[in-house]
C-alpha positions as a Markdown table, in Angstrom:
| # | Residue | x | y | z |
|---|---|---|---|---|
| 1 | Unk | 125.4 | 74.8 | 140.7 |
| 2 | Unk | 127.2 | 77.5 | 141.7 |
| 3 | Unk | 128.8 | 81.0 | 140.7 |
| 4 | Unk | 132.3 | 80.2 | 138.9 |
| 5 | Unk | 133.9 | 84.0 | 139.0 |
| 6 | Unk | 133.3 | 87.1 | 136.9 |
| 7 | Unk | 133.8 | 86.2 | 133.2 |
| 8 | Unk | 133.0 | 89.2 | 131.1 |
| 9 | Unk | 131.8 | 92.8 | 131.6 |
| 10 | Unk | 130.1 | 93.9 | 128.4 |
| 11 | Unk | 129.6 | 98.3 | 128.1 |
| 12 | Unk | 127.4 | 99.3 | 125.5 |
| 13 | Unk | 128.8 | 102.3 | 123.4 |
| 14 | Unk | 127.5 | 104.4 | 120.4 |
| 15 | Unk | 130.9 | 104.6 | 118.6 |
| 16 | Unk | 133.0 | 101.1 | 119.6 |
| 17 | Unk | 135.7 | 102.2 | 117.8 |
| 18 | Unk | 135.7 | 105.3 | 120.0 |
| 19 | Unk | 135.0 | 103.7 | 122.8 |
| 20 | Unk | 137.8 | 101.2 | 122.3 |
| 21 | Unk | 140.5 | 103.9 | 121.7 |
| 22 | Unk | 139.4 | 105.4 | 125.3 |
| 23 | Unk | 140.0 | 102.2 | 127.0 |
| 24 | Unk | 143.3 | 101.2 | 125.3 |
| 25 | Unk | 144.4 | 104.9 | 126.3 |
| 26 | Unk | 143.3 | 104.3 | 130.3 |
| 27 | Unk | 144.0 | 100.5 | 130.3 |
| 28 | Unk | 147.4 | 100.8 | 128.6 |
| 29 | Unk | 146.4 | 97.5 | 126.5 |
| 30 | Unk | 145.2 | 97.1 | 123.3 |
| 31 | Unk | 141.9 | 95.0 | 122.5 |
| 32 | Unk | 143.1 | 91.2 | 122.0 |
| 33 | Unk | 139.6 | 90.6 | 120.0 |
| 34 | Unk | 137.7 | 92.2 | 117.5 |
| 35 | Unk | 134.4 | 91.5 | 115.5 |
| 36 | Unk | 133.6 | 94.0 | 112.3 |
| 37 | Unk | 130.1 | 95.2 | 112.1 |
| 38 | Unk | 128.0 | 96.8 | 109.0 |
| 39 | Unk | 130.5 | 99.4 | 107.0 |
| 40 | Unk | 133.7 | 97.7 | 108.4 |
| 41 | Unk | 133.2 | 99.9 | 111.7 |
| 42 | Unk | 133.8 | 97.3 | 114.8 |
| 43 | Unk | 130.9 | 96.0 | 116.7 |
| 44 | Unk | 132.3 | 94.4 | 119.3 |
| 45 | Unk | 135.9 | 94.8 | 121.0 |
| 46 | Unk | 137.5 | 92.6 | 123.8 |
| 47 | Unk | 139.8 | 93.5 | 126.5 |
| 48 | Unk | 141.3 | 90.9 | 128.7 |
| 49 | Unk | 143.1 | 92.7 | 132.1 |
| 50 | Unk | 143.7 | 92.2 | 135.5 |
| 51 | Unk | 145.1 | 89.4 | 138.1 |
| 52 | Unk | 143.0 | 86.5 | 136.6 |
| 53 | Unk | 142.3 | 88.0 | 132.9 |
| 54 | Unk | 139.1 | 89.3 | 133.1 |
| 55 | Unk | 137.3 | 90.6 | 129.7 |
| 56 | Unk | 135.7 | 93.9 | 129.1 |
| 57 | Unk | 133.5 | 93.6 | 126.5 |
| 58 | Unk | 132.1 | 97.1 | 124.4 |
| 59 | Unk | 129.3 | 96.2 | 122.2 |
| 60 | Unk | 127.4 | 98.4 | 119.5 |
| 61 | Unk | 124.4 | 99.9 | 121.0 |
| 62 | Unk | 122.1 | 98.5 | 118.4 |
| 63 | Unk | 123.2 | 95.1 | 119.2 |
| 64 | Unk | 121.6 | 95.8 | 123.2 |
| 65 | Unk | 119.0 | 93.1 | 124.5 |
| 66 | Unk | 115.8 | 95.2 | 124.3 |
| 67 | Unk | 114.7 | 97.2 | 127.1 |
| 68 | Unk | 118.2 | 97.5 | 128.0 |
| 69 | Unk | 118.6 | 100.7 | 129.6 |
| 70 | Unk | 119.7 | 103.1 | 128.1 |
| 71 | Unk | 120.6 | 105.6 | 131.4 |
| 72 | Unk | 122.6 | 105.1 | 134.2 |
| 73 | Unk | 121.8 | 102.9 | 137.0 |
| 74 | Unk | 121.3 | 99.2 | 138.0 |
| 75 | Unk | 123.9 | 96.9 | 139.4 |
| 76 | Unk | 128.0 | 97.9 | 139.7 |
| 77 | Unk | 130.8 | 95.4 | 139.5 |
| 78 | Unk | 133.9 | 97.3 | 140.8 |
| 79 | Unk | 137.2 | 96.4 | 139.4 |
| 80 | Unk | 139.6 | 96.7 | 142.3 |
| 81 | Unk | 143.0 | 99.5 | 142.2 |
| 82 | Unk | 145.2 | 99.6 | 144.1 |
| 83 | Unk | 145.9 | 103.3 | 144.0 |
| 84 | Unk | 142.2 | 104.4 | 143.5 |
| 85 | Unk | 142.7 | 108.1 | 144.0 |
| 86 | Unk | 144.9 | 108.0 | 141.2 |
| 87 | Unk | 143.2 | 105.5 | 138.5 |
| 88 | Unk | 140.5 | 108.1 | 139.7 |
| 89 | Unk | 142.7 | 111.0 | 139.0 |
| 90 | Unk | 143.2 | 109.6 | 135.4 |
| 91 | Unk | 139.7 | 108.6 | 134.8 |
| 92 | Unk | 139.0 | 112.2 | 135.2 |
| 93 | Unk | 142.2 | 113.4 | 132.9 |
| 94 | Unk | 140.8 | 111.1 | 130.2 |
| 95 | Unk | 137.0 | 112.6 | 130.7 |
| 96 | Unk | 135.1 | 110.7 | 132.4 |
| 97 | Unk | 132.5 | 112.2 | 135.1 |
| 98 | Unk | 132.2 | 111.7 | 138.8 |
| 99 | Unk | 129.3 | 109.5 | 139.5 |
| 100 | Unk | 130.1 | 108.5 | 142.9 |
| 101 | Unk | 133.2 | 110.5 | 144.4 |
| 102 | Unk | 135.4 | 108.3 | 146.8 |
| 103 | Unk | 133.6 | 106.5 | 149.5 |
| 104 | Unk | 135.0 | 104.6 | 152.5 |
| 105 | Unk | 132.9 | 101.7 | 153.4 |
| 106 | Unk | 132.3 | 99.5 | 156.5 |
| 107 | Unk | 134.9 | 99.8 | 158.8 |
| 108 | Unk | 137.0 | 102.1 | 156.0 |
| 109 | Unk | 139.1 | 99.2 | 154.6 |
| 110 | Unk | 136.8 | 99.2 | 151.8 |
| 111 | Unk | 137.0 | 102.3 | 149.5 |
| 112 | Unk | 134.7 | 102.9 | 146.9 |
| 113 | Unk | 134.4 | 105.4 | 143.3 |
| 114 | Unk | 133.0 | 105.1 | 140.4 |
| 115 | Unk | 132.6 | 107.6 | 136.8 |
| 116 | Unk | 130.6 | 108.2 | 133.7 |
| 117 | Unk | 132.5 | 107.1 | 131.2 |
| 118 | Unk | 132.6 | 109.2 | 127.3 |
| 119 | Unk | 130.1 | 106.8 | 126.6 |
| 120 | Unk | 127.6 | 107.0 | 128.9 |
| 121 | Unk | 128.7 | 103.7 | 131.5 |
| 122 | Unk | 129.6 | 103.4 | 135.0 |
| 123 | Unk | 132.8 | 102.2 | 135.4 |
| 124 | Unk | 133.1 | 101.7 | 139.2 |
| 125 | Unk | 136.1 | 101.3 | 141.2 |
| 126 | Unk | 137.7 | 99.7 | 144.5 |
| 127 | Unk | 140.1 | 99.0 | 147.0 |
| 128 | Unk | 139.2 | 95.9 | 148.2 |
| 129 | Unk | 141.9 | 94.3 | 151.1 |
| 130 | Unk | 140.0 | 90.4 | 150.2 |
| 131 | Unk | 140.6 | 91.0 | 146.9 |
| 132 | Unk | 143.9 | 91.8 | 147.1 |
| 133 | Unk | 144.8 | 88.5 | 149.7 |
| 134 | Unk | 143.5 | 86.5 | 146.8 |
| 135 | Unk | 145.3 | 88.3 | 144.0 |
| 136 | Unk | 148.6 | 87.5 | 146.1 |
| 137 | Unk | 148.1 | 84.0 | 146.3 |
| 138 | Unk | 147.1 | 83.5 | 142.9 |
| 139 | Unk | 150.3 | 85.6 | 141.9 |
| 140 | Unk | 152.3 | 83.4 | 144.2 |
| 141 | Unk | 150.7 | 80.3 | 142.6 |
| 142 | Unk | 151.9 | 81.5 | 139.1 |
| 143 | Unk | 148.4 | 81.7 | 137.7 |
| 144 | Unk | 148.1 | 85.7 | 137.3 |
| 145 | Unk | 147.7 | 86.7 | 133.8 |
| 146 | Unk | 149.8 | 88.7 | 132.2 |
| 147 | Unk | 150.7 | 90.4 | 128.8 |
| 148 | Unk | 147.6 | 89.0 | 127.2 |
| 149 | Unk | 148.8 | 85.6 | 127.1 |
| 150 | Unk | 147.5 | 82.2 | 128.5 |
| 151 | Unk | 147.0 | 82.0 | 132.1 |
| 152 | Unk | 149.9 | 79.2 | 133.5 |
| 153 | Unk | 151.7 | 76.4 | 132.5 |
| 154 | Unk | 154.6 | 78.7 | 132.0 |
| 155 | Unk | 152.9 | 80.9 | 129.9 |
| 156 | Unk | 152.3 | 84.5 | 131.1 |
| 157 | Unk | 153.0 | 84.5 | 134.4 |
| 158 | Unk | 153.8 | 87.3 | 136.5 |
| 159 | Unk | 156.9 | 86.5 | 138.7 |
């Protein structure tokens, strides 16, 4: 058994629909999925970005495992930029909060940020030089994802 890659990223919000207009704004893509909760309001919304089409998930609060936290804190997953001071520049523009200002790491190749976002989640980010060796060859393979449609076999590709 083993670890396959990162699937889904779920962010709990108060307002999804809120929440979901914020993301679209700083991810420049609309939600591909939706599911309506009590009063028509949505409960969950689905994002699908990046090289290999990961989702970001934002869930109603009220449908949080219990003893969730509720505060900041416990494990990051850093989505890797590659202009961090400026996805961290509009981060800010759009209102999130500084949580961890940037942060070379190791020998400096690795650069690390991370914000509040309206809604009260980390949203941490990276530059990340193995990340983007395998992003390259994946491009090169014709796998990346791209425009919200299936991932190869001619289909939403980049070139």
């Amino acid at each position: 058994m083993s670890l396959r890659g990162f699937a889904t990223l779920n962010f709990f919000a108060d307002d999804v629909a809120a929440a979901a207009e914020w993301y679209e704004r700083f991810l420049g893509v609309a939600p591909y999925y939706r599911v309506p909760g009590p009063g028509g309001r949505p409960a969950y919304v689905e994002f699908r970005i990046g090289d290999l089409g990961a989702e970001l998930g934002l869930i109603d609060r009220r449908f949080a495992p219990a003893g969730a936290a509720s505060g900041l804190g416990g494990a990051l997953m850093h989505w890797h930029v590659d202009d961090l001071e400026g996805v961290l520049a509009r981060l800010l523009d759009l209102g999130a909060t500084v949580y961890e200002p940037i942060t070379p790491r190791g020998d400096g190749d690795y650069v690390t940020a991370s914000v509040v976002d309206p809604f009260g989640n980390v949203l941490a980010i990276m530059t990340n030089p193995h990340y983007a060796e395998i992003a390259a060859r994946v491009r090169a393979a014709g796998l990346a994802w791209s425009d919200g449609e299936s991932v190869g076999a001619g289909r939403g590709v980049e070139g």
